[in-house]
Short mmCIF file of C-alpha atoms in Angstrom, two decimals:
data_model
loop_
_atom_site.label_atom_id
_atom_site.label_comp_id
_atom_site.label_asym_id
_atom_site.label_seq_id
_atom_site.Cartn_x
_atom_site.Cartn_y
_atom_site.Cartn_z
CA MET U 1 0.00 0.00 0.00
CA ILE U 2 1.95 2.93 -1.33
CA GLN U 3 0.36 6.29 -0.80
CA LEU U 4 1.29 9.89 -0.24
CA LYS U 5 4.40 10.20 1.94
CA SER U 6 5.29 6.48 1.76
CA MET U 7 9.05 5.96 1.78
CA LEU U 8 10.34 3.37 -0.68
CA ASN U 9 13.68 1.86 -1.45
CA CYS U 10 14.91 2.50 -4.93
CA ILE U 11 16.56 -0.67 -6.23
CA ASP U 12 18.08 0.54 -9.50
CA ASN U 13 21.42 2.23 -10.17
CA SER U 14 19.91 5.59 -11.06
CA GLY U 15 21.48 7.08 -7.94
CA ALA U 16 18.46 7.33 -5.68
CA ALA U 17 18.43 5.26 -2.51
CA ILE U 18 15.27 6.28 -0.72
CA VAL U 19 12.35 8.03 -2.38
CA GLU U 20 9.07 9.37 -1.08
CA CYS U 21 5.78 8.86 -2.86
CA ALA U 22 4.19 12.13 -3.92
CA LYS U 23 1.29 10.85 -6.00
CA VAL U 24 -0.27 7.60 -7.12
CA MET U 25 -1.07 7.97 -10.77
CA LYS U 26 -4.44 7.29 -12.39
CA MET U 27 -5.90 5.92 -9.19
CA LYS U 28 -7.65 7.09 -6.08
CA ARG U 29 -6.34 4.29 -3.93
CA ALA U 30 -3.02 2.98 -2.66
CA ALA U 31 -0.53 1.69 -5.20
CA LYS U 32 0.51 -1.94 -5.38
CA ILE U 33 3.05 -3.84 -7.46
CA GLY U 34 3.12 -2.63 -11.05
CA ASP U 35 1.47 0.72 -10.39
CA ARG U 36 3.04 3.95 -11.49
CA ILE U 37 3.72 6.65 -8.92
CA ILE U 38 5.48 10.00 -8.72
CA VAL U 39 8.30 10.19 -6.23
CA VAL U 40 10.68 12.69 -4.70
CA VAL U 41 14.26 11.53 -4.23
CA GLN U 42 15.09 11.87 -0.55
CA LYS U 43 18.43 10.15 -0.25
CA GLN U 44 21.13 9.64 -2.81
CA ARG U 45 23.09 6.47 -3.09
CA ASN U 46 26.82 6.71 -2.81
CA PHE U 47 28.44 3.80 -4.49
CA GLY U 48 30.43 1.52 -2.25
CA PRO U 49 34.08 1.94 -1.38
CA GLU U 50 35.15 4.38 -4.10
CA SER U 51 32.84 7.04 -2.78
CA GLY U 52 35.07 8.56 -0.11
CA PRO U 53 35.12 12.21 0.92
CA GLY U 54 37.12 13.07 -2.21
CA ALA U 55 35.00 11.08 -4.60
CA SER U 56 31.77 12.90 -3.90
CA VAL U 57 31.97 14.93 -7.09
CA SER U 58 32.46 11.89 -9.28
CA THR U 59 29.60 9.99 -7.67
CA SER U 60 27.23 12.88 -8.11
CA ALA U 61 28.25 12.97 -11.75
CA ALA U 62 27.50 9.25 -12.07
CA ASN U 63 24.16 9.65 -10.40
CA LYS U 64 21.43 10.33 -12.86
CA VAL U 65 19.14 11.79 -10.26
CA ARG U 66 19.78 14.21 -7.40
CA ARG U 67 18.21 14.66 -4.03
CA GLY U 68 14.98 16.60 -4.41
CA ASP U 69 14.30 15.44 -7.94
CA ILE U 70 10.74 14.58 -8.89
CA ARG U 71 10.54 11.41 -10.96
CA HIS U 72 8.12 8.75 -12.05
CA ALA U 73 8.55 5.27 -10.64
CA VAL U 74 7.02 1.78 -10.70
CA VAL U 75 6.34 -0.12 -7.51
CA VAL U 76 8.05 -3.53 -7.67
CA ARG U 77 7.74 -4.85 -4.11
CA THR U 78 5.25 -4.19 -1.36
CA LYS U 79 4.98 -5.15 2.25
CA LYS U 80 1.27 -5.50 1.78
CA LYS U 81 0.20 -9.01 0.87
CA LEU U 82 -0.84 -9.37 -2.73
CA GLN U 83 -3.10 -12.20 -3.75
CA ARG U 84 -2.66 -13.87 -7.12
CA PRO U 85 -5.50 -15.28 -9.20
CA ASP U 86 -4.49 -18.83 -8.26
CA GLY U 87 -4.94 -18.16 -4.54
CA SER U 88 -1.29 -17.83 -3.62
CA VAL U 89 -0.21 -14.70 -1.82
CA VAL U 90 3.10 -12.89 -2.00
CA LYS U 91 4.51 -10.49 0.55
CA PHE U 92 7.91 -8.84 0.64
CA ASP U 93 9.70 -7.38 3.62
CA ASP U 94 10.07 -3.90 2.15
CA ASN U 95 8.54 -1.45 -0.27
CA ALA U 96 10.65 -0.86 -3.34
CA CYS U 97 10.38 0.92 -6.66
CA VAL U 98 12.28 1.51 -9.88
CA LEU U 99 12.62 5.00 -11.35
CA ILE U 100 11.40 5.50 -14.91
CA ASN U 101 11.19 8.41 -17.26
CA LYS U 102 7.93 9.77 -18.55
CA ALA U 103 7.97 7.40 -21.50
CA GLY U 104 8.10 4.44 -19.14
CA GLU U 105 11.69 3.34 -19.68
CA PRO U 106 13.80 2.67 -16.60
CA ILE U 107 16.37 5.36 -15.76
CA GLY U 108 18.82 2.90 -14.23
CA THR U 109 20.53 0.16 -16.18
CA ARG U 110 20.53 -2.59 -13.59
CA LEU U 111 18.38 -3.69 -10.70
CA ASN U 112 19.42 -5.43 -7.55
CA GLY U 113 16.71 -7.37 -5.87
CA VAL U 114 13.71 -9.54 -6.49
CA VAL U 115 10.62 -8.00 -8.08
CA GLY U 116 7.02 -9.12 -8.29
CA THR U 117 5.77 -11.03 -11.34
CA GLU U 118 2.75 -8.74 -11.51
CA LEU U 119 4.96 -6.42 -13.58
CA ARG U 120 4.46 -8.75 -16.53
CA LYS U 121 0.71 -8.35 -16.29
CA MET U 122 1.13 -4.57 -16.19
CA LYS U 123 3.40 -4.58 -19.25
CA TRP U 124 6.62 -3.63 -17.46
CA SER U 125 8.64 -6.29 -19.23
CA LYS U 126 11.68 -4.04 -19.51
CA ILE U 127 11.98 -3.86 -15.74
CA LEU U 128 11.37 -7.59 -15.49
CA SER U 129 14.19 -8.33 -17.88
CA LEU U 130 16.55 -6.11 -15.90
CA ALA U 131 15.70 -7.74 -12.59
CA PRO U 132 17.92 -10.56 -11.34
CA MET U 133 14.90 -12.53 -10.17
CA HIS U 134 11.15 -12.22 -10.16
CA LEU U 135 8.59 -13.95 -8.02
CA MET N 1 -93.11 9.78 24.39
CA ALA N 2 -94.63 11.48 27.41
CA PRO N 3 -94.53 15.22 27.31
CA ILE N 4 -92.01 16.83 29.50
CA ILE N 5 -93.56 18.12 32.65
CA PRO N 6 -92.56 21.68 33.21
CA THR N 7 -91.15 22.11 36.63
CA VAL N 8 -90.00 24.97 38.71
CA ARG N 9 -86.55 23.75 39.23
CA PRO N 10 -84.49 23.36 36.08
CA LEU N 11 -82.36 20.64 37.61
CA SER N 12 -85.26 18.35 38.19
CA CYS N 13 -86.32 18.85 34.60
CA TRP N 14 -82.93 17.63 33.51
CA LYS N 15 -83.37 14.61 35.74
CA SER N 16 -86.54 13.50 34.04
CA ILE N 17 -85.08 14.04 30.60
CA LEU N 18 -82.05 11.95 31.37
CA ARG N 19 -84.11 9.18 32.84
CA GLN N 20 -86.24 9.06 29.70
CA ALA N 21 -83.22 8.97 27.50
CA ARG N 22 -81.74 6.13 29.46
CA LEU N 23 -84.95 4.17 29.17
CA GLN N 24 -85.00 4.70 25.43
CA LYS N 25 -81.46 3.52 25.16
CA THR N 26 -82.12 0.31 27.03
CA ALA N 27 -85.10 -0.32 24.84
CA THR N 28 -83.08 -0.08 21.62
CA ARG N 29 -80.35 -2.15 23.10
CA SER N 30 -82.75 -4.88 24.00
CA LEU N 31 -84.09 -4.81 20.50
CA THR N 32 -80.67 -5.35 18.97
CA THR N 33 -79.82 -8.19 21.26
CA TYR N 34 -82.97 -9.89 20.23
CA TYR N 35 -81.60 -10.51 16.75
CA LYS N 36 -80.64 -14.08 16.27
CA PRO N 37 -78.17 -14.80 13.47
CA LYS N 38 -78.44 -17.83 11.28
CA PRO N 39 -76.38 -20.78 12.40
CA ILE N 40 -73.15 -21.05 10.42
CA ASP N 41 -73.62 -24.61 9.30
CA ALA N 42 -77.23 -24.14 8.46
CA THR N 43 -76.98 -24.30 4.69
CA PRO N 44 -73.86 -26.09 3.57
CA THR N 45 -72.82 -24.67 0.20
CA VAL N 46 -70.77 -26.66 -2.32
CA LYS N 47 -68.07 -28.43 -0.36
CA ARG N 48 -64.65 -27.81 -1.93
CA LYS N 49 -61.66 -29.93 -1.12
CA ILE N 50 -58.50 -27.83 -0.81
CA LYS N 51 -55.49 -29.51 -2.27
CA VAL N 52 -52.65 -29.65 0.22
CA ILE N 53 -49.19 -30.21 -1.19
CA GLU N 54 -46.92 -32.22 1.04
CA SER N 55 -43.66 -30.52 2.06
CA PRO N 56 -40.62 -32.05 0.44
CA PRO N 57 -38.48 -34.35 2.59
CA SER N 58 -36.01 -32.40 4.71
CA PHE N 59 -32.42 -32.37 3.51
CA ARG N 60 -31.28 -32.12 7.05
CA ALA N 61 -32.27 -35.70 7.64
CA VAL N 62 -30.62 -37.22 4.58
CA TRP N 63 -27.58 -34.90 4.39
CA LYS N 64 -26.36 -34.16 7.87
CA GLU N 65 -23.25 -32.04 7.12
CA PRO N 66 -23.27 -30.82 3.53
CA ILE N 67 -20.15 -28.64 3.88
CA LYS N 68 -18.16 -31.60 5.11
CA GLU N 69 -19.38 -33.72 2.21
CA VAL N 70 -18.47 -31.08 -0.35
CA THR N 71 -15.03 -30.69 1.20
CA LYS N 72 -14.50 -34.42 1.05
CA THR N 73 -15.48 -34.67 -2.59
CA GLN N 74 -13.34 -31.69 -3.52
CA ILE N 75 -10.30 -33.10 -1.74
CA ALA N 76 -10.88 -36.47 -3.41
CA LEU N 77 -10.96 -34.67 -6.73
CA LEU N 78 -7.86 -32.53 -6.19
CA ASP N 79 -5.79 -35.01 -4.24
CA PRO N 80 -6.76 -38.48 -5.45
CA THR N 81 -3.79 -40.25 -3.89
CA GLY N 82 -4.27 -38.59 -0.52
CA ALA N 83 -0.57 -37.74 -0.33
CA ARG N 84 -1.14 -34.05 0.26
CA THR N 85 -3.69 -34.68 2.97
CA ASN N 86 -1.33 -37.11 4.62
CA LEU N 87 1.57 -34.67 4.49
CA PHE N 88 -0.32 -32.15 6.59
CA SER N 89 -2.55 -34.41 8.67
CA LYS N 90 -2.19 -34.10 12.41
CA SER N 91 -2.33 -37.86 12.96
CA ASN N 92 0.64 -38.59 10.71
CA PRO N 93 3.91 -38.63 12.67
CA GLU N 94 5.83 -38.04 9.44
CA ALA N 95 3.78 -34.97 8.57
CA ALA N 96 5.28 -31.59 7.80
CA HIS N 97 5.19 -29.24 10.74
CA VAL N 98 5.65 -25.59 11.32
CA GLY N 99 9.34 -24.76 11.31
CA ASP N 100 10.27 -27.27 8.61
CA ILE N 101 11.84 -26.14 5.39
CA LEU N 102 9.44 -26.98 2.60
CA LEU N 103 9.82 -26.90 -1.16
CA VAL N 104 6.76 -26.24 -3.30
CA ARG N 105 7.08 -27.26 -6.93
CA LEU N 106 4.72 -25.38 -9.19
CA LYS N 107 3.31 -26.35 -12.56
CA THR N 108 3.75 -22.82 -13.83
CA GLY N 109 6.95 -21.13 -12.81
CA ASP N 110 9.88 -22.03 -10.65
CA PRO N 111 9.74 -23.87 -7.34
CA PHE N 112 9.66 -21.90 -4.13
CA ALA N 113 11.27 -23.03 -0.90
CA GLY N 114 11.15 -21.57 2.56
CA VAL N 115 10.59 -22.09 6.22
CA CYS N 116 6.99 -22.96 6.97
CA ILE N 117 5.78 -20.48 9.53
CA ASN N 118 2.07 -21.16 9.41
CA ILE N 119 -0.25 -23.98 8.35
CA ARG N 120 -3.82 -22.87 7.91
CA ARG N 121 -6.09 -25.90 8.01
CA ARG N 122 -9.40 -25.12 6.34
CA GLY N 123 -10.38 -28.23 4.38
CA VAL N 124 -9.83 -27.70 0.66
CA ASP N 125 -8.70 -24.13 1.28
CA SER N 126 -5.78 -25.24 3.47
CA GLY N 127 -2.65 -23.25 2.89
CA ILE N 128 0.93 -22.96 4.04
CA LEU N 129 2.98 -19.84 4.57
CA LEU N 130 6.62 -20.10 3.53
CA ARG N 131 9.29 -17.56 4.28
CA ASN N 132 12.63 -17.21 2.56
CA GLU N 133 15.16 -14.57 1.73
CA LEU N 134 15.85 -13.86 -1.95
CA THR N 135 18.53 -11.34 -2.91
CA ARG N 136 18.66 -10.21 0.70
CA VAL N 137 14.97 -9.37 0.76
CA GLY N 138 12.60 -11.36 2.91
CA VAL N 139 9.79 -12.94 0.90
CA GLU N 140 6.71 -14.70 2.20
CA MET N 141 4.32 -16.72 0.12
CA TRP N 142 1.08 -18.48 0.84
CA PHE N 143 0.33 -21.59 -1.16
CA LYS N 144 -2.89 -23.54 -1.22
CA ILE N 145 -1.89 -27.14 -0.62
CA TYR N 146 -4.69 -28.56 -2.79
CA SER N 147 -4.16 -26.07 -5.59
CA PRO N 148 -3.92 -27.74 -9.00
CA ASN N 149 -1.10 -25.31 -9.67
CA VAL N 150 1.02 -26.96 -6.98
CA GLU N 151 2.73 -30.00 -8.41
CA GLY N 152 4.33 -31.26 -5.24
CA ILE N 153 5.39 -30.30 -1.76
CA GLU N 154 8.59 -31.75 -0.32
CA VAL N 155 10.11 -31.56 3.11
CA VAL N 156 13.69 -30.39 2.67
CA GLN N 157 14.71 -30.24 6.28
CA ARG N 158 12.86 -30.88 9.49
CA ARG N 159 13.15 -28.68 12.53
CA GLU N 160 15.33 -30.51 15.01
CA LYS N 161 13.06 -29.66 17.91
CA ARG N 162 9.32 -29.44 17.70
CA ALA N 163 8.15 -25.84 17.63
CA ARG N 164 6.12 -24.93 20.65
CA ARG N 165 4.04 -22.42 18.76
CA ALA N 166 1.45 -22.98 16.03
CA ARG N 167 2.55 -19.92 14.07
CA LEU N 168 6.17 -18.91 14.01
CA THR N 169 5.55 -15.29 13.15
CA TYR N 170 8.48 -14.34 15.34
CA LEU N 171 10.70 -15.58 12.53
CA ARG N 172 10.07 -12.23 10.86
CA LYS N 173 11.95 -10.45 13.61
CA PRO N 174 15.61 -9.80 12.87
CA LYS N 175 16.65 -11.60 16.04
CA HIS N 176 15.05 -14.89 14.99
CA ASP N 177 15.18 -14.58 11.22
CA MET N 178 16.65 -17.68 9.62
CA GLY N 179 17.82 -15.73 6.60
CA SER N 180 18.21 -17.48 3.31
CA VAL N 181 17.56 -21.22 3.23
CA GLN N 182 18.62 -21.38 -0.39
CA ASN N 183 21.86 -23.24 0.39
CA ILE N 184 20.10 -25.97 2.33
CA VAL N 185 17.57 -26.39 -0.43
CA LEU N 186 20.22 -26.51 -3.13
CA ALA N 187 22.15 -29.15 -1.20
CA TYR N 188 18.97 -31.15 -0.79
CA GLN N 189 18.19 -30.94 -4.48
CA ARG N 190 21.70 -32.00 -5.39
CA SER N 191 21.46 -35.02 -3.10
CA ARG N 192 18.06 -35.88 -4.53
CA GLY N 193 19.44 -35.54 -8.02
CA ALA N 194 22.31 -37.88 -7.16
CA LEU N 195 19.88 -40.41 -5.70
CA ARG N 196 17.57 -40.31 -8.65
CA GLY N 197 20.35 -40.30 -11.18
CA ASN N 198 20.41 -36.68 -12.27
CA VAL N 199 16.68 -36.27 -12.63
CA GLY N 200 16.36 -33.67 -9.93
CA ALA N 201 19.10 -31.53 -11.43
CA LYS N 202 16.61 -30.47 -14.07
CA ASP N 203 14.29 -28.62 -11.73
CA GLU N 204 16.77 -26.43 -10.02
CA LEU N 205 15.88 -23.61 -7.73
CA LYS N 206 14.97 -20.27 -9.08
CA GLY N 207 17.93 -18.22 -7.89
CA GLY N 208 20.63 -20.41 -9.33
CA LYS N 209 18.93 -20.92 -12.63
CA ARG N 210 18.38 -17.28 -13.35
CA LYS N 211 21.85 -16.28 -12.32
CA VAL N 212 23.41 -18.75 -14.68
CA LYS N 213 21.26 -17.47 -17.49
CA GLY N 214 22.23 -13.88 -16.76
CA LYS N 215 25.92 -14.74 -16.78
CA GLY N 216 25.58 -16.40 -20.11
CA LYS N 217 24.08 -13.30 -21.62
CA ARG N 218 26.76 -10.88 -20.48
#
């Protein structure tokens, strides 16, 4: 259940680490896996060991998004249980999303982490193909 | 009626009037009570026989517990061998319990393995809740044990000590979390594959399979 002010993990390499939901698009209810939302980047990701105090400039250059940016995103994991048509239910331990541009293509080039299979139903096959695993 | 006698005192005049009125009233009343109605069964008209339809036999008598019967037929349909029922029956000492690591093979999609943290016994709607960690993210899935989509359920590893709770929801807490059980499951599958003669190697777990594919691409 992603709604206004929900904080999500961003699991792509676009440079955002934690984003906040600002709007659920085309719906008047909470977003679930596969739904498109608008987010505000709250925390940037600094990449691993090379990002020391001196490497801050280079990391910000590598990051495609900055703190405070407003972007579109797709929810890929939710803490809320999601029931499938066959009666099975899937529930993840966190809320996560992937940033996309307005055309619907992912901003990042790789994803780390499992994503829900509902993305296929919602025609997000590009994200599915980037993901290391889907469930 | 008798003419009213004029009197000196108005009150007495009233008295006589009232008395007369009362008399009149009683007279009419007596007249009405005199009327005798005809007896009801005096003239029997055409006697009609009303058709009475018997109520159908009660289902309660012939079919004591319909829900139970339906459940039984459904289970017989979905689990003809009775293996699934046996795996989760309380009377079976070999049954799967909460805390065991179970592997659910699906007809569509890859198998899912995880620690069983809840068994919900509801006849045909019985389900199990499995928890695992995939790519460092905790994942929980409910599966219906009689679902036609579920090909088989295997016990990978049993809990060494019987759990003293019916639902191990505390396994979600970081203190008790078992983490990924992928290694145990992979070892189990390898041993099964060796026993069967490399049959089990075909249906490998999801994580490994996908990773290999990804490596091949890049």
